[in-house]
XYZ file of C-alpha atoms in Angstrom:
524
model
C 22.648 0.323 -90.057
C 18.837 0.615 -89.722
C 17.547 2.385 -86.607
C 14.742 0.796 -84.569
C 11.649 2.999 -84.455
C 9.668 2.770 -81.128
C 6.469 2.649 -83.124
C 7.643 -0.685 -84.664
C 7.291 -2.367 -81.263
C 3.559 -1.661 -81.199
C 1.301 -4.387 -82.615
C -0.221 -3.100 -85.862
C -3.556 -4.819 -85.122
C -3.837 -3.478 -81.563
C -7.105 -1.669 -80.768
C -8.787 -0.059 -77.710
C -10.991 -3.197 -77.359
C -7.832 -5.256 -76.784
C -6.848 -2.904 -73.952
C -10.174 -3.585 -72.191
C -9.620 -7.353 -72.487
C -6.071 -7.013 -71.051
C -7.380 -5.088 -68.073
C -9.985 -7.789 -67.378
C -7.287 -10.480 -67.408
C -5.146 -8.481 -64.943
C -8.089 -8.219 -62.516
C -8.622 -12.003 -62.581
C -7.093 -14.603 -60.175
C -3.299 -14.927 -60.030
C -1.765 -17.227 -62.712
C -1.017 -20.914 -61.831
C 2.599 -22.023 -61.374
C 4.345 -24.447 -63.735
C 4.179 -27.245 -61.182
C 0.479 -26.884 -60.823
C 0.023 -26.993 -64.587
C 2.000 -30.283 -64.943
C 0.167 -32.159 -62.182
C -2.971 -33.745 -63.684
C -6.033 -34.751 -61.704
C -6.175 -38.274 -60.191
C -8.859 -39.266 -62.706
C -6.596 -38.210 -65.556
C -3.698 -40.293 -64.129
C -5.874 -43.398 -64.168
C -6.936 -42.720 -67.743
C -3.309 -42.236 -68.879
C -2.161 -45.435 -67.106
C -4.987 -47.415 -68.703
C -4.081 -46.032 -72.120
C -0.377 -46.878 -71.677
C -1.259 -50.374 -70.485
C -3.489 -50.976 -73.504
C -0.743 -49.686 -75.777
C 1.739 -52.020 -74.089
C -0.603 -54.961 -74.470
C -1.197 -54.021 -78.076
C 2.498 -54.065 -78.914
C 2.985 -57.361 -77.043
C 0.126 -58.818 -79.000
C 1.723 -57.711 -82.246
C 5.071 -59.309 -81.395
C 3.357 -62.598 -80.599
C 1.395 -62.536 -83.826
C 4.527 -62.648 -86.030
C 5.957 -66.157 -85.288
C 2.798 -68.161 -86.105
C 3.266 -67.134 -89.737
C 6.489 -69.181 -89.805
C 5.350 -71.901 -87.388
C 3.483 -74.124 -89.876
C 6.714 -74.613 -91.879
C 8.211 -77.396 -89.764
C 4.839 -79.160 -89.777
C 4.932 -79.146 -93.585
C 8.487 -80.479 -93.466
C 7.338 -83.253 -91.163
C 4.514 -84.104 -93.571
C 7.013 -84.409 -96.420
C 9.546 -86.281 -94.354
C 7.015 -88.924 -93.336
C 7.884 -90.511 -96.663
C 11.314 -92.106 -96.623
C 13.812 -90.958 -99.236
C 15.912 -93.306 -101.374
C 18.418 -92.800 -104.188
C 18.068 -95.209 -107.125
C 20.911 -95.543 -109.623
C 20.229 -96.984 -113.086
C 23.220 -99.040 -114.221
C 23.976 -101.471 -117.034
C 25.593 -101.843 -120.449
C 25.391 -99.066 -123.038
C 22.043 -99.120 -124.949
C 20.316 -101.399 -122.416
C 17.572 -98.761 -122.033
C 18.470 -97.036 -118.736
C 17.520 -93.481 -119.772
C 14.391 -94.671 -121.582
C 13.212 -96.610 -118.495
C 14.013 -93.598 -116.256
C 12.101 -91.284 -118.587
C 9.118 -93.646 -118.662
C 9.076 -93.749 -114.824
C 8.937 -89.925 -114.695
C 6.171 -89.845 -117.314
C 4.057 -92.512 -115.554
C 4.481 -90.838 -112.146
C 3.225 -87.520 -113.566
C 6.515 -85.613 -113.548
C 6.410 -84.954 -117.311
C 3.338 -83.778 -119.244
C 2.059 -85.005 -122.632
C 3.071 -81.809 -124.434
C 6.714 -82.280 -123.462
C 6.587 -85.920 -124.589
C 5.150 -84.851 -127.990
C 7.959 -82.286 -128.332
C 10.609 -84.936 -127.600
C 8.897 -87.379 -129.957
C 9.111 -84.859 -132.800
C 12.739 -84.015 -131.955
C 13.701 -87.710 -131.975
C 11.855 -88.252 -135.270
C 13.743 -85.344 -136.872
C 16.983 -87.079 -135.871
C 15.649 -90.396 -137.308
C 15.752 -91.898 -133.801
C 12.056 -92.482 -133.056
C 12.666 -94.882 -130.147
C 14.907 -92.437 -128.253
C 12.263 -89.881 -127.292
C 11.726 -91.257 -123.750
C 15.471 -91.071 -123.079
C 15.372 -87.327 -123.858
C 13.612 -86.784 -120.506
C 16.783 -87.915 -118.702
C 19.396 -86.974 -121.351
C 19.048 -83.193 -121.473
C 22.490 -82.519 -122.984
C 22.582 -81.991 -126.799
C 25.686 -84.194 -127.122
C 23.845 -87.012 -125.309
C 20.815 -86.667 -127.590
C 22.825 -86.668 -130.831
C 24.915 -89.719 -129.890
C 22.195 -91.477 -127.904
C 24.656 -92.036 -125.049
C 24.359 -90.756 -121.484
C 27.532 -88.922 -120.431
C 26.719 -87.162 -117.170
C 24.699 -88.593 -114.295
C 21.103 -87.466 -114.874
C 19.078 -86.583 -111.785
C 15.293 -86.511 -111.346
C 12.654 -87.064 -108.643
C 9.465 -89.116 -108.385
C 7.221 -90.479 -105.635
C 5.373 -93.686 -104.919
C 2.854 -94.302 -102.142
C 5.407 -94.560 -99.315
C 8.710 -93.322 -100.739
C 10.332 -90.304 -102.390
C 12.926 -91.371 -104.945
C 15.802 -89.611 -106.640
C 16.738 -91.269 -109.946
C 20.442 -91.234 -110.799
C 20.808 -92.184 -114.467
C 24.403 -93.430 -114.819
C 26.216 -93.625 -118.165
C 26.757 -97.150 -119.523
C 29.661 -96.489 -121.878
C 33.063 -97.631 -120.597
C 34.573 -94.183 -121.298
C 32.302 -92.637 -118.672
C 32.725 -95.174 -115.840
C 34.163 -92.458 -113.482
C 30.821 -90.595 -113.876
C 28.957 -93.844 -113.172
C 31.036 -94.270 -109.994
C 30.066 -90.796 -108.740
C 26.391 -91.662 -109.353
C 26.502 -95.084 -107.719
C 28.371 -93.752 -104.668
C 25.252 -91.696 -103.790
C 22.769 -94.546 -104.296
C 20.899 -96.819 -101.857
C 19.316 -99.100 -104.473
C 20.573 -100.143 -107.890
C 18.394 -100.919 -110.897
C 20.466 -103.068 -113.249
C 18.947 -102.729 -116.734
C 19.618 -105.666 -119.066
C 18.547 -105.823 -122.692
C 16.731 -109.042 -123.606
C 17.236 -108.366 -127.348
C 19.172 -111.144 -129.115
C 22.889 -110.385 -128.996
C 22.624 -107.306 -126.715
C 22.575 -109.205 -123.408
C 25.534 -111.326 -124.547
C 27.575 -108.226 -125.512
C 26.998 -106.598 -122.129
C 27.630 -109.750 -120.131
C 30.739 -111.125 -121.837
C 34.278 -110.124 -120.853
C 34.755 -106.394 -121.406
C 31.002 -105.660 -121.234
C 29.765 -103.016 -118.805
C 27.126 -105.250 -117.136
C 29.802 -107.099 -115.164
C 31.862 -104.029 -114.250
C 28.793 -102.036 -113.179
C 27.592 -104.820 -110.866
C 31.012 -105.079 -109.186
C 31.272 -101.305 -108.817
C 27.724 -101.013 -107.440
C 28.445 -103.607 -104.745
C 31.763 -101.928 -103.854
C 30.166 -98.493 -103.706
C 27.555 -99.613 -101.183
C 24.507 -100.379 -103.332
C 23.158 -103.100 -101.048
C 19.936 -103.952 -102.935
C 19.658 -104.646 -106.650
C 16.611 -104.809 -108.916
C 17.508 -106.598 -112.152
C 15.066 -105.451 -114.842
C 15.126 -107.423 -118.071
C 14.166 -104.721 -120.564
C 13.079 -104.760 -124.229
C 10.872 -107.807 -123.633
C 8.492 -106.355 -126.270
C 11.225 -106.536 -128.945
C 10.271 -108.665 -132.000
C 13.282 -110.956 -131.318
C 11.951 -111.680 -127.799
C 8.190 -111.049 -127.796
C 7.796 -111.704 -124.015
C 9.368 -115.164 -124.377
C 9.717 -116.869 -120.965
C 12.659 -119.031 -122.089
C 14.712 -115.885 -122.906
C 13.873 -114.371 -119.488
C 14.846 -117.619 -117.711
C 18.086 -117.870 -119.703
C 19.179 -114.357 -118.643
C 18.180 -114.946 -115.006
C 20.063 -118.276 -114.868
C 23.240 -116.623 -116.206
C 23.030 -113.510 -114.004
C 22.204 -115.179 -110.648
C 25.573 -117.024 -110.217
C 27.511 -113.919 -111.305
C 25.614 -111.712 -108.813
C 26.384 -114.252 -106.096
C 30.129 -114.136 -106.831
C 29.924 -110.316 -106.782
C 28.785 -110.458 -103.151
C 24.994 -110.199 -103.449
C 22.647 -112.552 -101.627
C 20.442 -113.400 -104.620
C 17.461 -114.556 -102.487
C 17.410 -111.561 -100.132
C 18.996 -108.628 -101.968
C 18.139 -109.183 -105.647
C 14.771 -108.951 -107.457
C 14.339 -110.001 -111.103
C 11.460 -108.714 -113.241
C 10.635 -108.304 -116.957
C 9.515 -104.967 -118.442
C 9.473 -102.722 -121.466
C 10.882 -99.252 -120.872
C 9.752 -97.928 -124.242
C 6.045 -98.755 -123.913
C 5.951 -98.679 -120.080
C 4.853 -102.290 -119.458
C 5.240 -103.577 -115.864
C 6.564 -100.256 -114.519
C 3.651 -98.573 -112.730
C 0.966 -101.242 -113.230
C 1.248 -105.018 -113.284
C 1.508 -106.794 -116.620
C -1.668 -107.510 -118.541
C -2.160 -111.274 -118.984
C -2.888 -110.646 -122.695
C 0.641 -109.273 -123.125
C 2.465 -111.740 -120.880
C 0.613 -114.761 -119.511
C 3.448 -116.265 -117.424
C 4.393 -113.295 -115.163
C 2.477 -113.122 -111.854
C 4.986 -111.017 -109.938
C 4.926 -107.340 -108.924
C 5.646 -104.297 -111.107
C 8.739 -102.086 -110.718
C 7.025 -99.434 -108.519
C 5.827 -102.126 -106.078
C 9.304 -103.681 -105.829
C 10.988 -100.299 -105.223
C 8.379 -99.295 -102.635
C 8.864 -102.481 -100.590
C 12.679 -102.619 -100.610
C 14.153 -102.204 -97.143
C 17.543 -100.558 -96.792
C 19.636 -100.220 -93.622
C 18.769 -97.125 -91.601
C 21.407 -94.456 -91.009
C 21.908 -92.567 -87.767
C 20.193 -89.126 -87.796
C 21.811 -88.300 -84.428
C 25.343 -89.300 -85.447
C 28.152 -86.907 -86.412
C 27.500 -84.944 -89.620
C 29.141 -86.393 -92.738
C 28.294 -84.961 -96.164
C 30.744 -85.566 -99.021
C 30.582 -82.608 -101.428
C 29.988 -83.660 -105.047
C 29.624 -80.182 -106.552
C 29.617 -76.467 -105.685
C 28.582 -73.161 -107.277
C 28.097 -69.494 -106.421
C 24.618 -67.991 -106.004
C 24.423 -65.119 -103.485
C 26.854 -67.150 -101.383
C 28.613 -70.509 -101.614
C 26.314 -73.463 -102.317
C 27.536 -77.061 -101.941
C 25.723 -80.181 -103.135
C 25.904 -83.704 -101.755
C 24.206 -86.552 -99.959
C 24.077 -86.605 -96.157
C 25.595 -89.937 -95.113
C 25.247 -89.427 -91.353
C 23.766 -86.927 -88.884
C 21.294 -84.081 -89.410
C 22.045 -80.624 -90.839
C 19.916 -77.744 -89.521
C 19.597 -74.120 -90.569
C 22.001 -72.004 -88.475
C 24.367 -74.922 -87.665
C 28.086 -74.271 -87.382
C 30.023 -76.949 -89.269
C 33.499 -77.688 -90.568
C 34.598 -78.153 -94.199
C 37.374 -80.738 -94.213
C 40.257 -81.167 -94.995
C 40.925 -77.398 -95.029
C 39.289 -76.990 -91.569
C 37.146 -74.006 -92.594
C 34.459 -73.010 -90.064
C 31.160 -72.395 -91.864
C 27.578 -71.554 -90.972
C 24.505 -73.053 -92.647
C 22.364 -70.230 -94.072
C 19.771 -72.353 -95.882
C 19.086 -75.949 -96.972
C 17.314 -77.019 -100.166
C 15.900 -80.502 -100.660
C 14.262 -81.418 -104.009
C 14.201 -77.692 -104.938
C 12.282 -76.782 -101.730
C 13.798 -74.889 -98.823
C 13.682 -76.867 -95.572
C 14.788 -76.203 -92.005
C 16.681 -79.464 -91.589
C 17.684 -82.562 -93.543
C 18.678 -86.030 -92.334
C 20.638 -89.034 -93.617
C 20.194 -90.244 -97.239
C 18.839 -86.844 -98.366
C 20.341 -85.178 -101.444
C 20.677 -81.529 -100.484
C 22.044 -78.163 -101.559
C 23.426 -76.214 -98.598
C 24.188 -72.487 -98.682
C 27.203 -71.689 -96.497
C 28.788 -68.522 -95.142
C 32.426 -68.302 -94.063
C 33.985 -69.899 -97.151
C 34.531 -68.856 -100.754
C 33.330 -71.063 -103.602
C 36.881 -71.415 -105.023
C 38.078 -72.830 -101.657
C 35.717 -75.831 -101.910
C 36.581 -78.856 -104.047
C 34.652 -81.983 -104.979
C 35.605 -84.639 -102.422
C 35.695 -82.264 -99.439
C 33.413 -83.289 -96.580
C 31.024 -81.159 -94.519
C 31.324 -82.494 -90.970
C 30.468 -81.646 -87.365
C 32.978 -79.557 -85.390
C 32.915 -81.803 -82.296
C 33.625 -84.985 -84.280
C 35.246 -84.051 -87.608
C 36.034 -86.487 -90.398
C 39.640 -87.735 -90.587
C 41.904 -86.097 -93.201
C 44.870 -88.312 -94.115
C 47.388 -88.853 -96.901
C 48.053 -92.508 -96.052
C 45.984 -95.478 -94.860
C 45.858 -99.266 -94.590
C 43.378 -100.991 -96.889
C 42.137 -104.474 -97.585
C 42.026 -104.941 -101.353
C 40.572 -107.574 -103.625
C 42.385 -107.707 -106.957
C 39.843 -108.171 -109.742
C 41.676 -108.100 -113.036
C 45.046 -106.473 -113.627
C 46.051 -105.103 -117.009
C 48.057 -107.447 -119.253
C 51.621 -107.969 -118.017
C 50.978 -105.861 -114.889
C 52.206 -106.979 -111.456
C 50.501 -105.754 -108.291
C 53.413 -104.879 -106.018
C 54.837 -101.987 -103.974
C 55.115 -98.979 -106.279
C 51.907 -99.801 -108.216
C 50.071 -96.603 -109.284
C 46.325 -96.272 -109.828
C 43.420 -93.826 -109.544
C 41.541 -94.046 -106.249
C 37.748 -93.467 -106.249
C 36.346 -93.111 -102.700
C 32.920 -91.408 -102.191
C 33.314 -88.200 -104.277
C 37.143 -88.189 -104.142
C 39.138 -89.002 -107.268
C 42.862 -89.027 -106.462
C 46.017 -90.644 -107.805
C 47.532 -93.091 -105.354
C 50.500 -95.404 -104.908
C 50.680 -98.780 -103.164
C 53.613 -98.180 -100.814
C 53.779 -101.583 -99.155
C 52.083 -104.984 -99.298
C 51.585 -106.032 -95.675
C 49.785 -109.373 -95.779
C 47.995 -111.628 -98.241
C 44.794 -113.082 -96.825
C 44.199 -116.726 -97.675
C 40.435 -116.767 -98.250
C 40.322 -120.574 -98.174
C 41.964 -120.869 -94.751
C 40.257 -117.914 -93.112
C 38.329 -120.144 -90.680
C 41.425 -122.099 -89.634
C 41.827 -121.645 -85.888
C 45.184 -123.329 -85.460
C 47.461 -120.600 -84.000
C 50.626 -122.392 -85.140
C 49.593 -122.040 -88.771
C 48.741 -118.361 -88.292
C 52.122 -117.261 -86.927
C 54.375 -117.025 -89.969
C 53.226 -113.916 -91.864
C 55.703 -113.083 -94.582
C 55.102 -109.895 -96.506
C 54.275 -110.786 -100.098
C 56.395 -109.254 -102.861
C 53.520 -109.286 -105.349
C 49.984 -110.671 -105.765
C 47.941 -111.976 -108.720
C 44.351 -111.655 -109.938
C 41.756 -112.718 -107.367
C 44.063 -112.194 -104.364
C 42.952 -110.432 -101.176
C 45.742 -108.327 -99.685
C 46.254 -105.786 -96.889
C 48.442 -102.934 -98.105
C 49.515 -99.368 -97.333
C 48.165 -96.749 -99.739
C 49.542 -93.232 -100.153
C 47.994 -90.210 -101.901
C 49.515 -86.829 -102.772
C 46.869 -84.623 -101.117
C 44.935 -84.930 -97.871
C 41.675 -86.819 -98.393
C 38.666 -87.211 -96.072
C 37.965 -90.883 -95.336
C 36.838 -93.091 -92.438
C 37.373 -96.678 -91.367
C 34.933 -98.969 -93.156
C 33.803 -100.364 -89.784
C 32.788 -96.851 -88.580
C 31.332 -95.283 -91.766
C 31.007 -97.776 -94.646
C 30.014 -94.988 -97.070
C 33.322 -93.181 -96.492
C 35.455 -96.303 -96.219
C 34.928 -98.268 -99.444
C 36.751 -97.553 -102.676
C 37.823 -98.748 -106.128
C 41.191 -98.619 -107.892
C 41.219 -98.007 -111.643
C 44.021 -97.974 -114.200
C 43.755 -96.890 -117.816
C 39.966 -96.896 -117.756
C 39.634 -100.307 -116.131
C 38.660 -101.295 -112.579
C 41.559 -103.381 -111.229
C 40.669 -103.669 -107.525
C 38.026 -102.915 -104.905
C 38.718 -102.396 -101.233
C 37.902 -100.986 -97.835
C 39.800 -98.773 -95.387
C 40.881 -100.759 -92.312
C 43.229 -98.334 -90.538
C 43.919 -94.593 -90.731
C 47.255 -92.916 -90.175
C 47.480 -90.078 -87.654
C 46.665 -86.803 -89.442
C 49.855 -85.207 -90.668
C 51.939 -88.366 -90.105
C 53.005 -90.629 -92.907
C 54.219 -93.416 -90.590
C 51.858 -95.563 -88.486
């Protein structure tokens, strides 16, 4: 152990001069106490207080400066939302020119540039399908391009002076009618595309053609306004012939009337050429067509008035698709109410509480979205695998009904050969984005459409339950499904209360929900 040498305690740098300085310090005034040292002069106190106050004000100022960066956002949203939003579904027989017309609309409204068009033109030429290049804008799938048939519902956006539109390009082929139904169920306006080419209109219109079925489905699915565009008027077999246009209009008008459309109020007819873009954005040149004085397609779409939906009503958003991207994202069209960022909502029928993290509308993030908007909503509180197409995002205070049985009023259109519509009849139910197998459990009452206005109570009393009904009958029946589905009475929410029944790829009936069972009960 090292011993401490006394000489080590002496500072090595100490000198006699230091001793003199130490002596002088000892002779000076006694040293101040700690308390005296810590008490500053009154002037200093004022300076310190002023400094603290300025610091405080500085930090407050900084906190206030942050929000204005985010403040302009809602104003931008309001600017965008000044334009109303409508969904337009393109329907009609296969090869009528739906995708080509949709592609031409996007090109004329500046959504597609010339370079892309040239690329598609070359691609179509390589496939020996020169006239298909415009359809490639809407038909992005390779299978669709090779066959020249739309399979999935194409989706695109364009704007006119007063309106933002979402185009829904529905498939025309009878094999893909379920896809057409999912497209039409989201639409506000329908554009029925009819080919004026000799033989093509007749094929689509005759029994078994998709023109008839699409019109019936559109009306059932809530497409209240219809624009009938007679396409391919530039074809050599037609050459803008007025007699051909009049012939098609005279055949279509009575059929549209029987389908439930008011032809004078709800239907607009106009000629156009989807391939060359005539009468789409600009009115027809008199040199091309001397007899047409009416508006072009953009003008008609811009002026169409559709019934307003309630932005303050309970939230109802049927989910059409979902995927995972840093959380669960659901897609759909808001049928009622307004969804805001931070809202707590309910996913029905599995009663999952969720929170809205963000909302995307036309690829842009927004703070809120109202009725008729197609949106993508990012949710927390639910896994992507727990969400299915047909589920409904609804408000907690007033959730959508989830039932496995309901009363419906059906109109039988055309049953399959040798089929009888009776208790025990099985079909596929299409209601908003729900596709579910169902069974007719009981026929309750057949409605006599001819005697509906008869007020004689004696004639109304005897109501025998029918054993079966035929084509064209209107019947109230009890429908049962295997799983819980989210629906509403037609009188409360038409969008969630109208449906179609299909069997073996054919639409056999259309109907509306008139009474819901109590959730969990199978008996009324």
